[in-house]
Coordinates of C-alpha atoms in Angstrom, one line a residue:
Chain A
M33 CA 68.2 105.4 111.7
S34 CA 65.6 103.2 109.9
A35 CA 65.6 99.5 110.3
L36 CA 66.3 97.1 107.5
I37 CA 64.2 93.8 107.4
I38 CA 66.2 91.0 105.9
N39 CA 64.6 87.7 104.7
F40 CA 66.7 84.6 104.1
T41 CA 66.8 80.9 104.5
L42 CA 68.4 79.7 107.7
N43 CA 69.2 76.0 108.1
G44 CA 66.6 75.2 105.5
E45 CA 63.8 77.3 107.1
P46 CA 62.6 80.8 106.2
A47 CA 64.0 83.4 108.6
N48 CA 64.1 87.2 109.0
A49 CA 66.0 89.7 111.1
R50 CA 65.7 93.4 111.8
V51 CA 68.9 95.2 111.3
L52 CA 69.5 98.8 112.5
A53 CA 73.2 99.1 111.9
P54 CA 75.9 97.5 109.7
L55 CA 76.0 94.4 111.9
S56 CA 77.7 91.2 111.0
L57 CA 75.7 88.0 110.2
L58 CA 77.4 86.6 113.2
D59 CA 75.9 89.2 115.5
V60 CA 72.5 88.5 114.1
L61 CA 72.8 84.8 114.4
R62 CA 73.9 84.9 118.0
D63 CA 72.0 87.8 119.4
Q64 CA 68.7 87.9 117.4
L65 CA 68.2 84.4 116.2
E66 CA 69.4 82.5 119.2
L67 CA 71.9 80.4 117.4
P68 CA 75.1 80.7 119.5
G69 CA 76.9 77.8 117.9
S70 CA 78.9 80.1 115.7
K71 CA 81.4 81.6 118.0
N72 CA 82.7 85.2 118.2
A73 CA 86.4 85.5 118.8
C74 CA 88.6 87.6 116.5
E75 CA 86.0 89.6 114.5
Q76 CA 88.5 89.8 111.6
G77 CA 88.2 86.5 109.8
E78 CA 91.4 85.1 111.2
C79 CA 90.1 82.4 113.6
G80 CA 87.3 80.7 111.7
S81 CA 85.2 80.0 114.8
C82 CA 82.2 81.8 113.2
S83 CA 82.4 79.7 110.0
V84 CA 79.0 79.2 108.2
M85 CA 77.9 78.2 104.7
L86 CA 76.6 81.2 102.7
D87 CA 75.0 80.1 99.4
D88 CA 77.1 76.9 99.5
E89 CA 80.3 78.7 100.2
L90 CA 82.3 78.5 103.4
V91 CA 82.8 82.0 104.9
C92 CA 83.4 83.7 108.2
S93 CA 80.0 85.1 109.3
C94 CA 81.8 87.9 111.2
L95 CA 82.8 89.2 107.7
V96 CA 79.3 89.0 106.2
M97 CA 77.2 92.1 106.5
A98 CA 73.8 91.0 107.8
G99 CA 72.1 93.4 105.5
D100 CA 73.7 91.7 102.5
I101 CA 72.1 88.2 103.0
E102 CA 68.7 89.1 101.7
G103 CA 67.4 86.1 99.7
S104 CA 70.5 84.0 100.6
R105 CA 70.8 80.5 102.1
V106 CA 72.7 80.3 105.4
T107 CA 73.7 77.1 107.1
T108 CA 75.2 77.2 110.5
V109 CA 76.7 74.5 112.7
E110 CA 73.2 74.0 114.1
G111 CA 72.2 72.8 110.7
M112 CA 74.9 70.2 110.3
A113 CA 73.4 67.3 112.2
N114 CA 70.2 65.6 111.1
G115 CA 68.1 66.1 114.2
R116 CA 70.1 64.3 116.9
V117 CA 72.0 62.2 114.4
L118 CA 75.5 63.6 113.9
N119 CA 76.9 64.1 110.4
A120 CA 80.0 62.1 109.5
V121 CA 82.4 64.9 110.4
Q122 CA 80.8 65.4 113.8
Q123 CA 80.8 61.6 114.4
A124 CA 84.5 61.4 113.4
M125 CA 85.4 64.2 115.8
H126 CA 83.4 62.6 118.6
E127 CA 85.0 59.2 118.1
A128 CA 88.6 60.6 117.9
G129 CA 88.1 62.9 121.0
A130 CA 89.0 65.8 118.7
V131 CA 87.7 68.4 121.2
Q132 CA 89.5 70.2 124.0
C133 CA 87.8 73.4 125.2
G134 CA 85.4 73.2 122.3
F135 CA 85.4 76.8 121.2
C136 CA 86.8 76.2 117.8
T137 CA 84.8 73.0 117.3
P138 CA 81.7 74.5 115.6
G139 CA 83.8 76.3 113.0
I140 CA 85.9 73.1 112.4
V141 CA 82.7 71.1 111.9
V142 CA 81.4 73.5 109.3
A143 CA 84.8 73.8 107.5
A144 CA 85.4 70.0 107.5
T145 CA 81.9 69.3 106.4
D146 CA 82.5 71.6 103.4
L147 CA 85.8 69.8 102.7
F148 CA 84.3 66.3 102.8
E149 CA 81.4 67.3 100.6
A150 CA 83.8 68.5 97.9
N151 CA 86.5 65.8 98.5
P152 CA 85.4 62.6 100.3
K153 CA 89.0 61.3 100.5
P154 CA 91.3 64.2 101.3
T155 CA 95.0 63.6 102.0
T156 CA 96.5 64.9 105.2
D157 CA 97.9 67.9 103.4
E158 CA 94.5 68.7 101.9
I159 CA 92.8 68.4 105.4
K160 CA 95.4 70.8 106.8
E161 CA 95.0 73.3 104.0
A162 CA 91.2 73.1 104.3
L163 CA 91.4 73.9 108.0
A164 CA 94.1 76.6 107.6
G165 CA 91.4 79.2 108.5
N166 CA 90.4 77.6 111.7
I167 CA 92.5 78.2 114.8
C168 CA 92.5 75.9 117.8
R169 CA 94.2 77.8 120.6
C170 CA 94.3 74.6 122.7
T171 CA 96.5 73.5 119.8
G172 CA 94.5 70.3 119.7
Y173 CA 95.2 69.9 116.0
G174 CA 96.6 66.3 116.3
A175 CA 93.4 64.7 117.3
I176 CA 91.4 66.9 114.8
I177 CA 93.6 65.9 111.9
R178 CA 93.5 62.2 113.0
A179 CA 89.7 62.3 113.1
F180 CA 89.5 63.4 109.5
E181 CA 92.3 61.1 108.4
D182 CA 90.2 58.3 109.8
L183 CA 87.1 59.6 108.1
A184 CA 88.9 59.9 104.8
G185 CA 90.0 56.3 105.1
T186 CA 86.5 55.1 105.8
T187 CA 84.2 57.2 103.6
Chain B
M2 CA 70.9 101.7 107.5
N3 CA 70.2 100.7 103.9
V4 CA 71.8 98.0 101.7
H5 CA 71.3 98.1 98.0
H6 CA 71.4 94.7 96.3
P7 CA 71.7 95.5 92.6
T8 CA 71.9 92.8 89.9
T9 CA 73.3 95.1 87.3
F10 CA 76.5 97.0 87.3
D11 CA 74.8 100.2 86.1
E12 CA 72.6 100.2 89.2
A13 CA 75.6 99.7 91.4
L14 CA 77.3 102.7 89.7
A15 CA 74.3 104.8 90.3
A16 CA 74.3 103.9 94.0
K17 CA 78.0 104.6 94.2
A18 CA 77.5 108.0 92.5
A19 CA 74.9 108.7 95.2
G20 CA 77.5 108.0 97.9
A21 CA 76.9 104.4 98.9
V22 CA 79.9 102.4 100.3
P23 CA 80.7 99.4 98.1
L24 CA 80.7 96.0 99.7
A25 CA 82.3 93.1 97.8
G26 CA 83.6 90.2 99.8
G27 CA 83.5 92.1 103.1
T28 CA 86.8 90.8 104.3
D29 CA 88.2 94.3 104.7
L30 CA 85.1 96.5 105.2
M31 CA 83.6 94.3 107.9
V32 CA 86.8 94.3 109.9
E33 CA 86.5 98.1 109.9
V34 CA 82.8 97.8 110.9
N35 CA 83.5 95.2 113.7
F36 CA 86.2 97.3 115.2
G37 CA 84.1 100.5 115.1
H38 CA 86.2 102.2 112.5
A39 CA 83.5 102.4 109.9
R40 CA 79.7 102.7 110.2
P41 CA 78.3 103.0 106.7
T42 CA 74.6 103.9 106.5
E43 CA 74.3 103.4 102.7
V44 CA 75.9 100.3 101.3
V45 CA 75.9 98.9 97.8
S46 CA 76.5 95.1 97.7
L47 CA 78.3 93.9 94.6
R48 CA 77.7 90.2 95.3
R49 CA 74.7 89.7 92.9
I50 CA 76.2 91.3 89.8
D51 CA 77.1 88.6 87.3
E52 CA 78.9 91.1 85.0
V53 CA 81.7 91.7 87.4
K54 CA 82.1 87.9 88.1
E55 CA 83.1 87.2 84.5
F56 CA 86.5 85.7 84.0
E57 CA 87.2 85.4 80.3
G58 CA 90.7 85.1 78.9
R59 CA 92.8 88.1 80.0
R60 CA 89.9 90.0 81.6
I61 CA 89.2 89.3 85.2
G62 CA 86.0 90.8 86.6
S63 CA 86.4 92.8 89.8
G64 CA 84.0 90.4 91.6
V65 CA 86.0 87.3 90.8
S66 CA 86.9 85.6 94.1
W67 CA 90.4 84.5 95.1
R68 CA 89.1 80.9 95.2
R69 CA 88.3 81.1 91.5
I70 CA 91.7 82.7 90.7
E71 CA 93.4 80.0 92.8
N72 CA 91.7 77.4 90.5
H73 CA 91.7 79.1 87.2
G74 CA 94.2 82.0 87.2
P75 CA 97.5 82.3 85.4
R76 CA 100.3 80.5 87.3
A77 CA 101.8 83.2 89.5
L78 CA 98.5 84.9 90.2
A79 CA 97.0 81.5 91.2
Q80 CA 100.0 81.0 93.5
A81 CA 99.3 84.4 95.1
A82 CA 95.6 83.5 95.4
R83 CA 96.5 80.4 97.3
T84 CA 98.2 82.5 100.0
V85 CA 95.3 84.9 100.4
G86 CA 94.0 84.4 104.0
S87 CA 92.2 81.0 104.3
P88 CA 89.6 79.1 102.4
Q89 CA 86.9 81.2 104.1
I90 CA 88.6 84.4 103.0
R91 CA 89.3 83.2 99.5
N92 CA 85.7 82.3 99.0
A93 CA 84.6 85.8 100.0
G94 CA 87.4 88.1 99.0
T95 CA 87.7 89.4 95.4
I96 CA 90.4 90.8 93.2
G97 CA 88.6 94.0 92.9
G98 CA 88.3 94.4 96.7
N99 CA 92.0 93.7 97.1
L100 CA 92.7 96.5 94.6
A101 CA 90.3 99.0 96.1
T102 CA 91.8 98.4 99.6
A103 CA 95.2 99.0 98.1
S104 CA 97.1 97.7 101.1
P105 CA 100.8 97.7 100.5
A106 CA 100.7 94.0 101.5
G107 CA 98.0 93.1 98.9
D108 CA 99.0 89.6 97.7
G109 CA 97.5 90.1 94.2
H110 CA 99.3 93.3 93.4
P111 CA 102.8 92.1 92.5
F112 CA 101.6 89.9 89.7
L113 CA 99.6 92.8 88.2
A114 CA 102.6 95.1 88.5
A115 CA 105.0 92.4 87.0
V116 CA 102.9 91.9 83.9
D117 CA 101.8 95.6 83.5
A118 CA 98.2 94.9 84.0
Q119 CA 95.5 97.6 83.4
I120 CA 92.7 98.4 85.8
E121 CA 89.3 99.2 84.3
L122 CA 87.3 101.8 86.2
A123 CA 83.6 102.6 85.7
S124 CA 81.2 105.4 86.7
V125 CA 77.8 106.5 85.5
D126 CA 79.7 108.7 83.0
G127 CA 81.6 105.8 81.4
R128 CA 84.7 103.8 81.6
R129 CA 88.5 104.3 81.6
T130 CA 91.4 102.0 81.8
I131 CA 94.6 103.0 83.6
P132 CA 97.9 101.2 84.1
W133 CA 98.5 99.6 87.5
D134 CA 101.1 102.2 88.5
E135 CA 98.6 105.0 87.9
F136 CA 96.0 103.2 90.1
F137 CA 98.1 102.9 93.2
V138 CA 99.0 106.2 94.7
G139 CA 99.9 105.6 98.3
V140 CA 99.2 103.4 101.4
K141 CA 95.6 102.4 101.0
K142 CA 95.1 105.2 98.4
T143 CA 94.1 104.9 94.8
S144 CA 93.4 107.3 92.0
M145 CA 89.8 106.2 91.7
A146 CA 87.3 109.1 91.7
D147 CA 84.5 109.1 94.3
D148 CA 81.9 107.9 91.9
E149 CA 84.0 105.1 90.4
L150 CA 84.0 101.3 90.9
I151 CA 86.5 98.8 89.6
S152 CA 85.0 96.8 86.8
A153 CA 87.9 94.6 85.8
V154 CA 91.5 93.8 85.7
V155 CA 92.9 93.5 82.2
L156 CA 96.0 91.4 81.7
P157 CA 98.2 91.8 78.6
D158 CA 97.4 89.6 75.6
S159 CA 100.4 87.5 76.1
L160 CA 101.9 86.7 79.5
P161 CA 105.6 86.1 80.1
E162 CA 106.6 82.5 79.5
R163 CA 107.7 82.0 83.1
H164 CA 106.3 83.7 86.1
E165 CA 106.5 82.8 89.8
F166 CA 105.1 84.3 93.0
G167 CA 106.5 84.0 96.5
K168 CA 105.6 85.3 99.9
I169 CA 107.4 85.5 103.2
G170 CA 105.5 85.7 106.4
V171 CA 105.7 84.5 110.0
R172 CA 103.6 81.4 109.3
N173 CA 102.5 79.3 106.3
A174 CA 98.7 80.1 106.2
M175 CA 96.5 83.0 107.1
V176 CA 99.3 85.5 107.2
I177 CA 99.9 89.0 105.9
S178 CA 103.0 89.3 103.8
T179 CA 106.3 90.5 105.3
V180 CA 107.4 90.6 101.7
C181 CA 105.8 89.2 98.5
A182 CA 107.1 89.2 95.0
V183 CA 106.6 88.1 91.4
V184 CA 109.4 87.5 89.0
T185 CA 108.7 87.0 85.3
R186 CA 111.1 85.9 82.5
D187 CA 110.4 85.8 78.8
D188 CA 113.5 84.9 76.8
Q189 CA 115.8 87.3 78.6
R190 CA 113.4 90.0 79.5
T191 CA 112.9 89.9 83.3
T192 CA 110.5 91.8 85.5
V193 CA 110.4 91.8 89.3
A194 CA 107.5 93.3 91.3
L195 CA 107.3 93.4 95.1
G196 CA 104.7 94.1 97.8
S197 CA 105.0 95.1 101.4
V198 CA 108.3 97.0 100.8
A199 CA 107.0 100.4 99.7
P200 CA 103.7 102.4 100.1
T201 CA 102.5 100.8 96.8
P202 CA 103.5 97.7 94.9
M203 CA 106.7 98.5 93.0
R204 CA 109.0 97.3 90.3
A205 CA 112.7 96.9 90.9
R206 CA 113.7 98.5 87.6
R207 CA 117.5 98.6 88.0
A208 CA 117.5 94.9 88.9
E209 CA 115.3 94.1 85.9
E210 CA 117.5 96.0 83.5
M211 CA 120.7 94.4 84.8
I212 CA 119.4 90.8 84.6
S213 CA 117.5 91.3 81.4
A214 CA 120.9 91.9 79.7
V215 CA 122.2 88.5 80.7
S216 CA 121.2 85.4 78.7
N217 CA 122.5 82.8 81.1
P218 CA 122.9 84.3 84.6
S219 CA 125.9 83.1 86.7
D220 CA 125.9 82.9 90.5
K221 CA 127.7 86.3 90.4
D222 CA 124.9 87.8 88.2
L223 CA 122.2 86.4 90.5
A224 CA 124.0 87.9 93.5
E225 CA 124.1 91.3 91.8
F226 CA 120.4 91.0 90.9
Q227 CA 119.6 90.2 94.6
R228 CA 121.7 93.1 95.8
L229 CA 120.0 95.5 93.4
V230 CA 116.5 94.4 94.5
S231 CA 117.5 94.9 98.2
D232 CA 118.9 98.3 97.3
E233 CA 115.8 99.5 95.4
V234 CA 113.0 98.6 97.8
R235 CA 111.8 101.2 100.2
P236 CA 110.5 99.2 103.3
I237 CA 109.7 100.6 106.7
T238 CA 109.9 99.1 110.2
D239 CA 106.5 98.3 111.6
H240 CA 104.8 95.8 113.9
R241 CA 105.2 93.1 111.3
S242 CA 108.9 93.3 110.5
T243 CA 111.9 95.6 110.2
E244 CA 113.2 97.7 107.3
E245 CA 116.5 95.7 107.4
Y246 CA 114.8 92.3 107.3
R247 CA 112.4 93.3 104.6
R248 CA 115.3 94.7 102.5
H249 CA 117.2 91.5 102.9
A250 CA 114.2 89.2 102.3
A251 CA 113.1 91.1 99.2
G252 CA 116.5 90.4 97.6
V253 CA 116.6 86.7 98.6
L254 CA 113.0 86.0 97.6
S255 CA 113.4 87.7 94.2
R256 CA 116.6 85.7 93.5
R257 CA 114.9 82.5 94.4
L258 CA 111.9 83.3 92.2
L259 CA 114.2 84.2 89.3
E260 CA 116.1 80.9 89.8
R261 CA 112.7 79.1 89.5
C262 CA 112.0 80.9 86.3
L263 CA 115.4 79.9 84.9
R264 CA 114.9 76.1 85.6

């Protein structure tokens, strides 16, 4: 089978990958591009742990075919902070202790960053609905919601 | 492995005619790929085709995402859109993909059935428009020919004055329907369409006929409407629910949606 070379923008920098099969973007990020922040859990779009921004839209990278991102812009959790300076969502989670095992955290950072960019003062219901696609199997939702309620009150 | 990235629908139709597997939002196809059930070697991505993203009046392009329908669709279709997966799924998934997958549990289908929507299909040879009930032919089966793609969903020129969607599942978000339904009411004329209770979306015609003859339904009329819906649906028992529960829930849900339409 012939390989497909894909060129795209990854966290603001030009990137490429060589794809031999109908792999997901998640596989390429983790296995080829050494960006393991996006997690692999359900592989069916139910858990949100692989959330990334694709051309400014929040999506599950496990449901994006790698061969379909030619020319697109991809931002992963690794692209959320400015160097070592956390973004507001990361800082809020850090301050609220909104992390238990940490597996869902990258997806929640990406989803919440998308929420706060569109809506800097979300209500609690809006926060919950925006995070409906991100599952925390430690069930640590209380601290996560509180972190974003605090952020909504201070932005 | 080859992925075509056409920017015109005609190019996509040519690729489809040559046997490429269409990729819209990926929310169904990539699950098949991830679980080893599909391994397409020729893929045609529909993501860059502006023509199928048009959403003008009563014509909804097949590439319109659930997110856009949630924000701009007619009431009951927007209500349905809000229950599709999660924000991530709604950003990626499209109404055309939902139709092409033709899951009995497709959340967008009851609205299309309730308002008698038409499905526009295209191939390199031209276009044809068929009613929703000729499109769905079985569980995950449609009447599309091998060389066809869905170009648009066409709603009727005027929609019923009242229309409401409801869905029952085991949790509030990110859930596949146990039963979903749309009830419409315009003057007295009532339609009720249901999903997850038959191999394809279906209308409960006897219930419609009964309640459409009543101008101001009493509790007794509503109870009879509920009974007829439960009687008409054809659910099965599977890993998600039982036939008995689905039958019961279909009646209760349809009655509640009708009550909302009557308020």
